[in-house]
Coordinates of N, CA and C in Angstrom, one line a residue:
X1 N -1.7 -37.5 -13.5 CA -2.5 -36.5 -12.8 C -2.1 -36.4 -11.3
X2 N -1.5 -37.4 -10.6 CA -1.3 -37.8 -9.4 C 0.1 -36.8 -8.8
X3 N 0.8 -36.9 -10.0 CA 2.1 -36.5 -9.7 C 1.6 -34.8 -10.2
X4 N 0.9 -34.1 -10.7 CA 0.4 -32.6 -10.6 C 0.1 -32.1 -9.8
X5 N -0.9 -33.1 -9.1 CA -1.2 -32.9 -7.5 C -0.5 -32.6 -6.8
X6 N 0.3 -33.5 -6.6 CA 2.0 -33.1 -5.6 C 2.4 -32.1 -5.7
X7 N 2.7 -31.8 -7.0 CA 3.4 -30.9 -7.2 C 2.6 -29.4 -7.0
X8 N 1.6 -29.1 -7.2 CA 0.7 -27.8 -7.2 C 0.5 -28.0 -5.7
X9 N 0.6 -29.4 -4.7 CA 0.5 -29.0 -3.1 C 1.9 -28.0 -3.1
X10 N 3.0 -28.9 -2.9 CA 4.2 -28.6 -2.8 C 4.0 -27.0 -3.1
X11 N 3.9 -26.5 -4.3 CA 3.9 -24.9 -4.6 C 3.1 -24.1 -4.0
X12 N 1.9 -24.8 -3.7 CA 0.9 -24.1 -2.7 C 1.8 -23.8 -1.1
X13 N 2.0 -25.0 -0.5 CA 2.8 -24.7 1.1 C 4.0 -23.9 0.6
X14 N 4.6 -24.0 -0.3 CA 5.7 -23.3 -0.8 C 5.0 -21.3 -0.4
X15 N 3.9 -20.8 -1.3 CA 4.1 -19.8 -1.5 C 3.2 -19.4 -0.1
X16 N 2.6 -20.2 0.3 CA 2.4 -20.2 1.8 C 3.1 -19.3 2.9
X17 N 3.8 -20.0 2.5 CA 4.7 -20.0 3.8 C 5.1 -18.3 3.3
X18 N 5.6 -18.2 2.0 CA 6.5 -17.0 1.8 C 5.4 -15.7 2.0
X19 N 4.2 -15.9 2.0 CA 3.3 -14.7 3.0 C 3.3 -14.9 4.2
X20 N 3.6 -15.3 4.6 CA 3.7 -15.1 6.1 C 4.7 -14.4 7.1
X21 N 5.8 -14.3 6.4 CA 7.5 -13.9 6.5 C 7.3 -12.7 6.4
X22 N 7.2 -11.7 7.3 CA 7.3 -10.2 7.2 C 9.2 -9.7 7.5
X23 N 9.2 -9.3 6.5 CA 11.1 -8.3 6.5 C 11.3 -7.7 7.7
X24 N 10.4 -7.0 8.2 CA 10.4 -6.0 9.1 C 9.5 -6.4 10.3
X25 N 9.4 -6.8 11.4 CA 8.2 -7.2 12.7 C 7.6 -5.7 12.9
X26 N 8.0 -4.6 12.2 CA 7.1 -3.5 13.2 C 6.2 -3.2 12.1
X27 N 6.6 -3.7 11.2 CA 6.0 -3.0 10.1 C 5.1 -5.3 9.4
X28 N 4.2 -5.2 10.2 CA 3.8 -7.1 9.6 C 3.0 -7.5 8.6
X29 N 2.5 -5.8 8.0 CA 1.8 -5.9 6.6 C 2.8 -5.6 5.4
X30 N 4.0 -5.1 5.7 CA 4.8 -4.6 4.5 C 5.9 -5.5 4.0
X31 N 5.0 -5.8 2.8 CA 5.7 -7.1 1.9 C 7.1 -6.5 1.3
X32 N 7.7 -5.9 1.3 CA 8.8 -5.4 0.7 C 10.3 -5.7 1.2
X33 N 11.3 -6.4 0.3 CA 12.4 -6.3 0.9 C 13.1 -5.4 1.1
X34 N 12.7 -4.4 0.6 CA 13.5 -2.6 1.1 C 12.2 -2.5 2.3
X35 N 13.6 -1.3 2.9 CA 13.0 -1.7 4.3 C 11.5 -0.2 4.4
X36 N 10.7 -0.4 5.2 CA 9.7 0.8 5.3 C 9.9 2.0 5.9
X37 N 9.9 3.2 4.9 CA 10.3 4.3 5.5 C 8.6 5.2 4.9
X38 N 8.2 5.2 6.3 CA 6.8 5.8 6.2 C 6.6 7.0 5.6
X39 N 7.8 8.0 5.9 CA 7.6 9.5 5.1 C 8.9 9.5 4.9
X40 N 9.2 10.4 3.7 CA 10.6 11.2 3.7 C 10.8 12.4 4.6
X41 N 11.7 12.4 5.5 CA 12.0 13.4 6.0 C 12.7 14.6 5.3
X42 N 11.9 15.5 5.6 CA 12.4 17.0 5.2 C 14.0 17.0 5.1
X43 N 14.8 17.3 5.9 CA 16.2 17.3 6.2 C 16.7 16.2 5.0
X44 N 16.3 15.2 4.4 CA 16.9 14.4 3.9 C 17.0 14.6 1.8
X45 N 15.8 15.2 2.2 CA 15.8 16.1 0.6 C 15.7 17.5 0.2
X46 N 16.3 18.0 1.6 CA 16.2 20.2 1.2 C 17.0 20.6 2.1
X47 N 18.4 20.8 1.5 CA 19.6 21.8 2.3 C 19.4 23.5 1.7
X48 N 18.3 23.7 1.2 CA 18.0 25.2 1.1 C 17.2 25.6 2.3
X49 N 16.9 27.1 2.3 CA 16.5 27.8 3.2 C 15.4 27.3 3.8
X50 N 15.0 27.7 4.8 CA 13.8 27.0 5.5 C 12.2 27.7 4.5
X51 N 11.5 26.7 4.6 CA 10.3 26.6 3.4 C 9.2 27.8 4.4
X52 N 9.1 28.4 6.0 CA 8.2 28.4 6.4 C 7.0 28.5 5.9
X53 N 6.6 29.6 5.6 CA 4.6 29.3 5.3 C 4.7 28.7 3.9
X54 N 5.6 28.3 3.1 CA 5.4 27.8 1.5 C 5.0 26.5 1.5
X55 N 5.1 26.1 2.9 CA 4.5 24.7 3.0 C 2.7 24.4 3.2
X56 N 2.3 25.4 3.4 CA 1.0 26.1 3.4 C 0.2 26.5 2.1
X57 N 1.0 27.4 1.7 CA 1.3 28.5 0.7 C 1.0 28.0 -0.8
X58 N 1.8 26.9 -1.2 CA 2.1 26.2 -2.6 C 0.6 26.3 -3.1
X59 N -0.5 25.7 -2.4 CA -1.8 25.5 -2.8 C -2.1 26.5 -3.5
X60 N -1.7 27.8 -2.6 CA -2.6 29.0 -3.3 C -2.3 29.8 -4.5
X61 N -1.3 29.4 -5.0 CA -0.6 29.7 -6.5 C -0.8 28.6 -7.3
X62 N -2.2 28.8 -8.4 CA -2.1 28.0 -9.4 C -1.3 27.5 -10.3
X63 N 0.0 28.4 -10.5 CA 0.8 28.1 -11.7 C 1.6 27.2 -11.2
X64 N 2.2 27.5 -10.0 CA 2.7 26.4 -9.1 C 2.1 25.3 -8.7
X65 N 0.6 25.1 -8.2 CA 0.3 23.6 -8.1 C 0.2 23.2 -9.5
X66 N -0.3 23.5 -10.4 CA -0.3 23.1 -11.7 C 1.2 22.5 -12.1
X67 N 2.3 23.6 -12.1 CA 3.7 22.7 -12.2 C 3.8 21.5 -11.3
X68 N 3.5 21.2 -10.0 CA 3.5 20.7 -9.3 C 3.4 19.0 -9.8
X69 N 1.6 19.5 -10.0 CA 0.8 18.2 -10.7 C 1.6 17.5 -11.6
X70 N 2.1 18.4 -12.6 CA 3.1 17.6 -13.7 C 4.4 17.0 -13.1
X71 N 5.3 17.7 -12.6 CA 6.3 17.4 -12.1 C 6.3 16.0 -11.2
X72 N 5.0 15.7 -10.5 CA 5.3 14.9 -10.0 C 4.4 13.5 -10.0
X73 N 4.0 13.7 -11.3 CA 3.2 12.8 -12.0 C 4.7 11.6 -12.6
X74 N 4.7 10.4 -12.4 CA 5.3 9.5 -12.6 C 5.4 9.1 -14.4
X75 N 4.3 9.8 -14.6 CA 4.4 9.8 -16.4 C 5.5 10.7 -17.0
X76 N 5.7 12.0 -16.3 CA 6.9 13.0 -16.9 C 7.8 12.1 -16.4
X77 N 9.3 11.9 -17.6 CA 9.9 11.9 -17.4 C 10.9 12.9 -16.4
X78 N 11.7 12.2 -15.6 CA 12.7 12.7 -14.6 C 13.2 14.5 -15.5
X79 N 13.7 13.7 -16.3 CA 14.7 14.8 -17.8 C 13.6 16.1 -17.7
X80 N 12.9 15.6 -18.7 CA 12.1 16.8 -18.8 C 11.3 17.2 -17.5
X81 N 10.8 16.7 -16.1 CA 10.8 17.1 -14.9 C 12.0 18.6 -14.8
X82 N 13.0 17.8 -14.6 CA 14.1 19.2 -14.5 C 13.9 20.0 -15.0
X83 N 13.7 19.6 -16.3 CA 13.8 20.6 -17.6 C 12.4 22.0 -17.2
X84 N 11.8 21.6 -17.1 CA 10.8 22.6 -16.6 C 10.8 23.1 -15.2
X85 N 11.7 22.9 -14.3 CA 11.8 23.5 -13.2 C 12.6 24.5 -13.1
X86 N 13.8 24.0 -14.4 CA 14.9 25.3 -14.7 C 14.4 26.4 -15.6
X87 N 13.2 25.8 -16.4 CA 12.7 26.8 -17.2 C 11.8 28.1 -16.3
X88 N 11.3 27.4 -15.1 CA 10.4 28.4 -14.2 C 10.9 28.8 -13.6
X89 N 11.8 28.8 -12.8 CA 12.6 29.4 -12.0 C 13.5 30.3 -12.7
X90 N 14.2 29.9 -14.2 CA 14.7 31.2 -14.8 C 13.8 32.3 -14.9
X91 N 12.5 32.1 -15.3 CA 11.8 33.3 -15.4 C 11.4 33.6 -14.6
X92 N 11.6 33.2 -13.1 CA 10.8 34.3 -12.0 C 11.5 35.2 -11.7
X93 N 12.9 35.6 -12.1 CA 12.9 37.2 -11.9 C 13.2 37.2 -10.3
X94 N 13.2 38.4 -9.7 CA 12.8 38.9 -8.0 C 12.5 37.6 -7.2
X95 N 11.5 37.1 -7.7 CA 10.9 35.9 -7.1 C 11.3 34.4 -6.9
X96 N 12.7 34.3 -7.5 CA 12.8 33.3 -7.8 C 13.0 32.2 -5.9
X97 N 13.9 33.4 -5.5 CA 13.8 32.1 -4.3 C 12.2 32.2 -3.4
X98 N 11.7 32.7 -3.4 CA 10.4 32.2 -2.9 C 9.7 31.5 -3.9
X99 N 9.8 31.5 -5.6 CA 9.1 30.5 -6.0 C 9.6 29.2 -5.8
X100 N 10.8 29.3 -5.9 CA 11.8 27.7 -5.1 C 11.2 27.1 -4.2
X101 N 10.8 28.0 -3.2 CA 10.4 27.2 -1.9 C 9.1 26.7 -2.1
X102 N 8.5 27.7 -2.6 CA 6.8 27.2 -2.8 C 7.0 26.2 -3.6
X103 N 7.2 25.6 -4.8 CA 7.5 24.6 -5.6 C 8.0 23.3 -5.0
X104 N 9.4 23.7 -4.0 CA 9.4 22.0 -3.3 C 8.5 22.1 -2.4
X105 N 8.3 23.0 -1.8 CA 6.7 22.5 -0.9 C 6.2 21.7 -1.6
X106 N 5.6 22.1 -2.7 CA 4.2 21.3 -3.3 C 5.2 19.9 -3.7
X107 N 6.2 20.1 -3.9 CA 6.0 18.6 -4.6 C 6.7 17.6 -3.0
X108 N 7.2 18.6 -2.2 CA 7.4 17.5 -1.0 C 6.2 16.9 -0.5
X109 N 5.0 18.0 0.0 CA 4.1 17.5 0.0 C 3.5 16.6 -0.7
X110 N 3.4 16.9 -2.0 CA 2.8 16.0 -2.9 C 2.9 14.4 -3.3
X111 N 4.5 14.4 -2.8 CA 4.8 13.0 -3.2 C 5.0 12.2 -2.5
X112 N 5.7 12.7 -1.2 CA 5.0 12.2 0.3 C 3.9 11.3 0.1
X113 N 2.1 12.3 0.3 CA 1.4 11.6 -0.5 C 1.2 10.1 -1.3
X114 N 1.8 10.7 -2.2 CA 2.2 9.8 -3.2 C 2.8 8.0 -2.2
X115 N 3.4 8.6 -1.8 CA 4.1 7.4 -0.9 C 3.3 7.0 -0.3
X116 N 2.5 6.8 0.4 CA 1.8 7.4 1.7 C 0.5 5.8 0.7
X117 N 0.3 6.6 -0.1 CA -0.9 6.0 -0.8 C -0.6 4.4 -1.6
X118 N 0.7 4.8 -2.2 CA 1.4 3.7 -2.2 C 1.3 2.6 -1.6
X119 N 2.0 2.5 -0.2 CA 2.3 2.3 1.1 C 1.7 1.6 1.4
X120 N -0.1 2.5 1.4 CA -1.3 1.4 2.1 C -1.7 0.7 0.8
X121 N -1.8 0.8 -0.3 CA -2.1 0.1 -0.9 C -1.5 -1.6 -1.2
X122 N 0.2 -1.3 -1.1 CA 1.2 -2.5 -0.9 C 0.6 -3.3 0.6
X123 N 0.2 -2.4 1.4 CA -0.3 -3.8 2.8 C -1.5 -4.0 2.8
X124 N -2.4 -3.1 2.0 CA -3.6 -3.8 1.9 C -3.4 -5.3 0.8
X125 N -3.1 -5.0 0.1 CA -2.5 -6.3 -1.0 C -1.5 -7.6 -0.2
X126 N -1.4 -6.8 0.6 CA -0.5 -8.0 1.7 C -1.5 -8.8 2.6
X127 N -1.9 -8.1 3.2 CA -3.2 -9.0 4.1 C -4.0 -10.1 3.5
X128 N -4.4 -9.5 2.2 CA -5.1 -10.6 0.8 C -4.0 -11.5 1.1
X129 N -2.9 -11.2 0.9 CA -2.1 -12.8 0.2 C -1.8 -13.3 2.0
X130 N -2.3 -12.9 2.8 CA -2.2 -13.7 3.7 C -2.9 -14.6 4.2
X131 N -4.6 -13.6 3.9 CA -5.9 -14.7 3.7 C -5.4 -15.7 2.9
X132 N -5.5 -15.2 1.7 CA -5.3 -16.3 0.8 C -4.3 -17.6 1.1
X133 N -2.8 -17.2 1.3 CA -1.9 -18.0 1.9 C -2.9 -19.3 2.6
X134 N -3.6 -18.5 3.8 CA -4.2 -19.1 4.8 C -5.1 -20.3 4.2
X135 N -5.9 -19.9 3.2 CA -6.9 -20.2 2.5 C -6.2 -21.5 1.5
X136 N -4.8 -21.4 1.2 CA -4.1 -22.4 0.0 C -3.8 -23.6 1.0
X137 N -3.3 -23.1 2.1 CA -2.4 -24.1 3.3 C -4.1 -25.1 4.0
X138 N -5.3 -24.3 4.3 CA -5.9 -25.4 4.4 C -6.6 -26.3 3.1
X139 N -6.6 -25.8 2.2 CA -7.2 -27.0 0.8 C -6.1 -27.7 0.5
X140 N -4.5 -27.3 0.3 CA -3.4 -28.5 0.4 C -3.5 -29.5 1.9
X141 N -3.9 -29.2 3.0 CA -4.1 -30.3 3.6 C -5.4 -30.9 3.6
X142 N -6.2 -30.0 3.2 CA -7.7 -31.3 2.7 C -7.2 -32.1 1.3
X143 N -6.7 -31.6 0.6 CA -6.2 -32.4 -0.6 C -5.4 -33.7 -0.6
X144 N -4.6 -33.1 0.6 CA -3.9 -34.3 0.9 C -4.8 -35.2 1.9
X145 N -5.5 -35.4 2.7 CA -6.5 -36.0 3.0 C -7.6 -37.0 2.4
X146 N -7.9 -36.2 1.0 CA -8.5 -37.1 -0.1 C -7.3 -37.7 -0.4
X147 N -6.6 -37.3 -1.0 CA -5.5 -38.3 -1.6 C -5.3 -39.4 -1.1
X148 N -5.4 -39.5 0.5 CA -5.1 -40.7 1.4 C -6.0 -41.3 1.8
X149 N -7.3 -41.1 1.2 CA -8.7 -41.6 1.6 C -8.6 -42.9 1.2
X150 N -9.4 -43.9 1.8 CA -10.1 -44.9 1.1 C -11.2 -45.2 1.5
X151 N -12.4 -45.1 0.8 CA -11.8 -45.3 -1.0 C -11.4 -43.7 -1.3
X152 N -11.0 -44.0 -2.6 CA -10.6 -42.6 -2.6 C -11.5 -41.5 -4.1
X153 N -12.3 -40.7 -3.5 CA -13.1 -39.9 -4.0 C -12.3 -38.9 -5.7
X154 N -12.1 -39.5 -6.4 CA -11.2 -38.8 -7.4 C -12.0 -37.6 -7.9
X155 N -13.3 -37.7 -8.5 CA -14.2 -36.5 -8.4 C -13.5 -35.2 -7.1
X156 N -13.7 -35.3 -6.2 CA -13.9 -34.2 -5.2 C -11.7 -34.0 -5.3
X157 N -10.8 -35.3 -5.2 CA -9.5 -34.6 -5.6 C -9.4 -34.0 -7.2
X158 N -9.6 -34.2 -7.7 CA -9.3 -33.3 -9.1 C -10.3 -32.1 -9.0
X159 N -11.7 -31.8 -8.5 CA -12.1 -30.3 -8.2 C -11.7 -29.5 -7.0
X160 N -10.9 -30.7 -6.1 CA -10.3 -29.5 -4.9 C -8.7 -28.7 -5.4
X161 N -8.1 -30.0 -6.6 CA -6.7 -30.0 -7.0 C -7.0 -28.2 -8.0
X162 N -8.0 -28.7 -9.2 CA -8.4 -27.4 -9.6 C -8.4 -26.3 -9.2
X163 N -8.9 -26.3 -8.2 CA -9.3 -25.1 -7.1 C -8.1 -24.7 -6.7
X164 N -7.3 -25.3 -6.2 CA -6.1 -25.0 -5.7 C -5.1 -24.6 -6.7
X165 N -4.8 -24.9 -7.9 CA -4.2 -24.6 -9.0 C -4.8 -22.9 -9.2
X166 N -6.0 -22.9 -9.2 CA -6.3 -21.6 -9.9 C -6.0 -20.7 -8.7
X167 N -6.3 -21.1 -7.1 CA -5.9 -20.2 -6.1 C -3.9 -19.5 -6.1
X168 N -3.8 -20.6 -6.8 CA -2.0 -20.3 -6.2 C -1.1 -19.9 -7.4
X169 N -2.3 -19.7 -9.0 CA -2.2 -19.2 -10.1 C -2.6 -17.6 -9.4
X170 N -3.5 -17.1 -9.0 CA -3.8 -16.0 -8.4 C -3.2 -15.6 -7.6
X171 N -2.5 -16.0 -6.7 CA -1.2 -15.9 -5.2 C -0.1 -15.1 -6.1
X172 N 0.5 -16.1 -7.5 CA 1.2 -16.1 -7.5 C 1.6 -14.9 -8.0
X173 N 0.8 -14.5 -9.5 CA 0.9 -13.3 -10.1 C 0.3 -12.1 -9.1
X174 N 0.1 -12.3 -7.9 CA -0.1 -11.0 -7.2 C 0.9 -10.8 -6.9
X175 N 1.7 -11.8 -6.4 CA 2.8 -11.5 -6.0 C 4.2 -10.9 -6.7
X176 N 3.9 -11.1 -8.0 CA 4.5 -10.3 -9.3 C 4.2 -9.0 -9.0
X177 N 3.3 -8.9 -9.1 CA 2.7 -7.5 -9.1 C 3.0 -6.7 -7.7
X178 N 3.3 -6.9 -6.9 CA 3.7 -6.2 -5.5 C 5.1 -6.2 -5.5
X179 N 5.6 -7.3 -6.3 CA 7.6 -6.8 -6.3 C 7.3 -6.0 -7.2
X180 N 6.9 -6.0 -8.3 CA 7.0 -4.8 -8.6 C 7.1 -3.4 -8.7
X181 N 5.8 -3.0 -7.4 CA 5.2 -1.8 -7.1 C 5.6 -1.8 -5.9
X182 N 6.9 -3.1 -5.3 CA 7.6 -2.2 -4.1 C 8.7 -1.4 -4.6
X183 N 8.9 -1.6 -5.8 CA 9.9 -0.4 -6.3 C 9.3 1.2 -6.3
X184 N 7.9 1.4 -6.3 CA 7.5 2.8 -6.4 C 7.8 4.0 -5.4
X185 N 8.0 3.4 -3.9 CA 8.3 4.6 -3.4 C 9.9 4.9 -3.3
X186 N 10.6 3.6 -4.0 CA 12.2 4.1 -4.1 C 11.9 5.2 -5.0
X187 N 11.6 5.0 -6.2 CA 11.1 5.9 -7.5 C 10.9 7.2 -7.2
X188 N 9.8 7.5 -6.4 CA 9.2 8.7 -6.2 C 10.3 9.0 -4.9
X189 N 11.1 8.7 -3.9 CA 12.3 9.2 -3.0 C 13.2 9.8 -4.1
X190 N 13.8 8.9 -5.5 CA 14.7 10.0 -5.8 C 14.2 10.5 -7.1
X191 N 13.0 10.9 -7.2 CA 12.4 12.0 -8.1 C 12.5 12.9 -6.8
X192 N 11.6 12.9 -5.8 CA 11.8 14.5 -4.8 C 13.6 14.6 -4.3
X193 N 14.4 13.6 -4.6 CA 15.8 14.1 -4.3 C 16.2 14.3 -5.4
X194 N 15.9 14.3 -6.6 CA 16.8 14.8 -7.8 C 16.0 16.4 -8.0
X195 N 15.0 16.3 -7.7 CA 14.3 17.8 -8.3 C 14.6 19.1 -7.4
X196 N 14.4 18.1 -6.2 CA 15.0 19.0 -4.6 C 16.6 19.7 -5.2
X197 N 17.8 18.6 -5.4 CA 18.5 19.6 -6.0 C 18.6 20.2 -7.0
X198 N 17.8 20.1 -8.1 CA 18.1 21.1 -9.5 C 17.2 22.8 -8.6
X199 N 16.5 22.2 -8.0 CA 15.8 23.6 -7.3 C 16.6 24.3 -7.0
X200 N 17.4 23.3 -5.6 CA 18.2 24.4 -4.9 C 19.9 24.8 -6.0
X201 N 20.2 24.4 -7.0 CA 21.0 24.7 -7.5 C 20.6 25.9 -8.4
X202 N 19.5 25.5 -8.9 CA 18.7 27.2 -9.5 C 18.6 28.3 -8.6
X203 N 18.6 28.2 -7.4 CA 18.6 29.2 -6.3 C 19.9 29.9 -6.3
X204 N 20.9 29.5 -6.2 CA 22.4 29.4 -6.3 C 23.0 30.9 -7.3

């Protein structure tokens, strides 16, 4: 039992420590080894004509926000994403480059957003694992404190050791869960760069 102890301290200051380490100083909530890029810039996903009022605009055409919504829903596949962008754009006829522009409006806008929401949600989940961090680093040094007591209170070390197991069981699978979901706004960057160009190549 003695030597579990150790070892769940040890893992405790271990994952400690690893919230505390921000990638980035300007950025000291954002857990992510890719680095934080707060918005996509326009210029970096649309070498077509300038969008002016379609960036306004997109909202006011149902058929358009509605493609929109789909398109940039993370459940459509990329594939068929395209696939329905070339389908709407073949049929607008006269219209097609203003419906081009209204369409990446909505989904620049949109996924932006998307990021955006992302974003805060990954440093709100950071701050937790900092508390918490905080919270693991002082019960491994009260732990270790009983440990070295005498006499030594085995009751109160095996329910602080508990506690600490189940805290750094919780740390750790959060921490799963946020490498994971720091992959989302790579994700959503090259869905608006892959759709950005099937658009502007439909314009063409």
């Amino acid at each position: 039992m003695r030597s579990g102890i150790v070892i769940v301290a040890a893992v405790a200051l271990a994952v400690a420590g690893a919230a505390a380490r921000a990638a980035d100083p300007r950025y000291p909530d954002w857990p992510c080894t890719q680095a934080k890029v707060p918005v996509i810039s326009l210029a970096a996903v649309w070498a077509g004509p300038a969008l002016d009022d379609a960036e306004t605009k997109w909202k006011d055409d149902a058929k358009i926000s509605a493609l929109v919504s789909k398109l940039s829903a993370r459940k459509t596949p990329l594939d068929e994403a395209e696939k329905s962008v070339k389908e709407f754009l073949a049929g607008s006829a006269a219209d097609k480059t203003a419906n081009a522009k209204l369409l990446f409006a909505g989904l620049f806008d949109t996924l932006n957003a998307q990021r955006s929401q992302v974003m805060s949600g990954l440093e709100r989940v950071s701050r937790k694992q900092r508390e918490a961090a905080d919270k693991i680093r002082e019960e491994t040094l009260a732990l270790q404190a009983l440990q070295g007591a005498t006499p030594r209170d085995e009751a109160k070390v095996e329910a602080l050791s508990n506690d600490l197991i189940w805290k750094t069981r919780i740390f750790e699978d959060r921490h799963k869960v946020v490498r994971f979901v720091c992959e989302v706004p790579t994700t959503i960057d090259q869905r608006l760069f892959a759709l950005g160009r099937v658009i502007q190549q439909e314009m063409e």
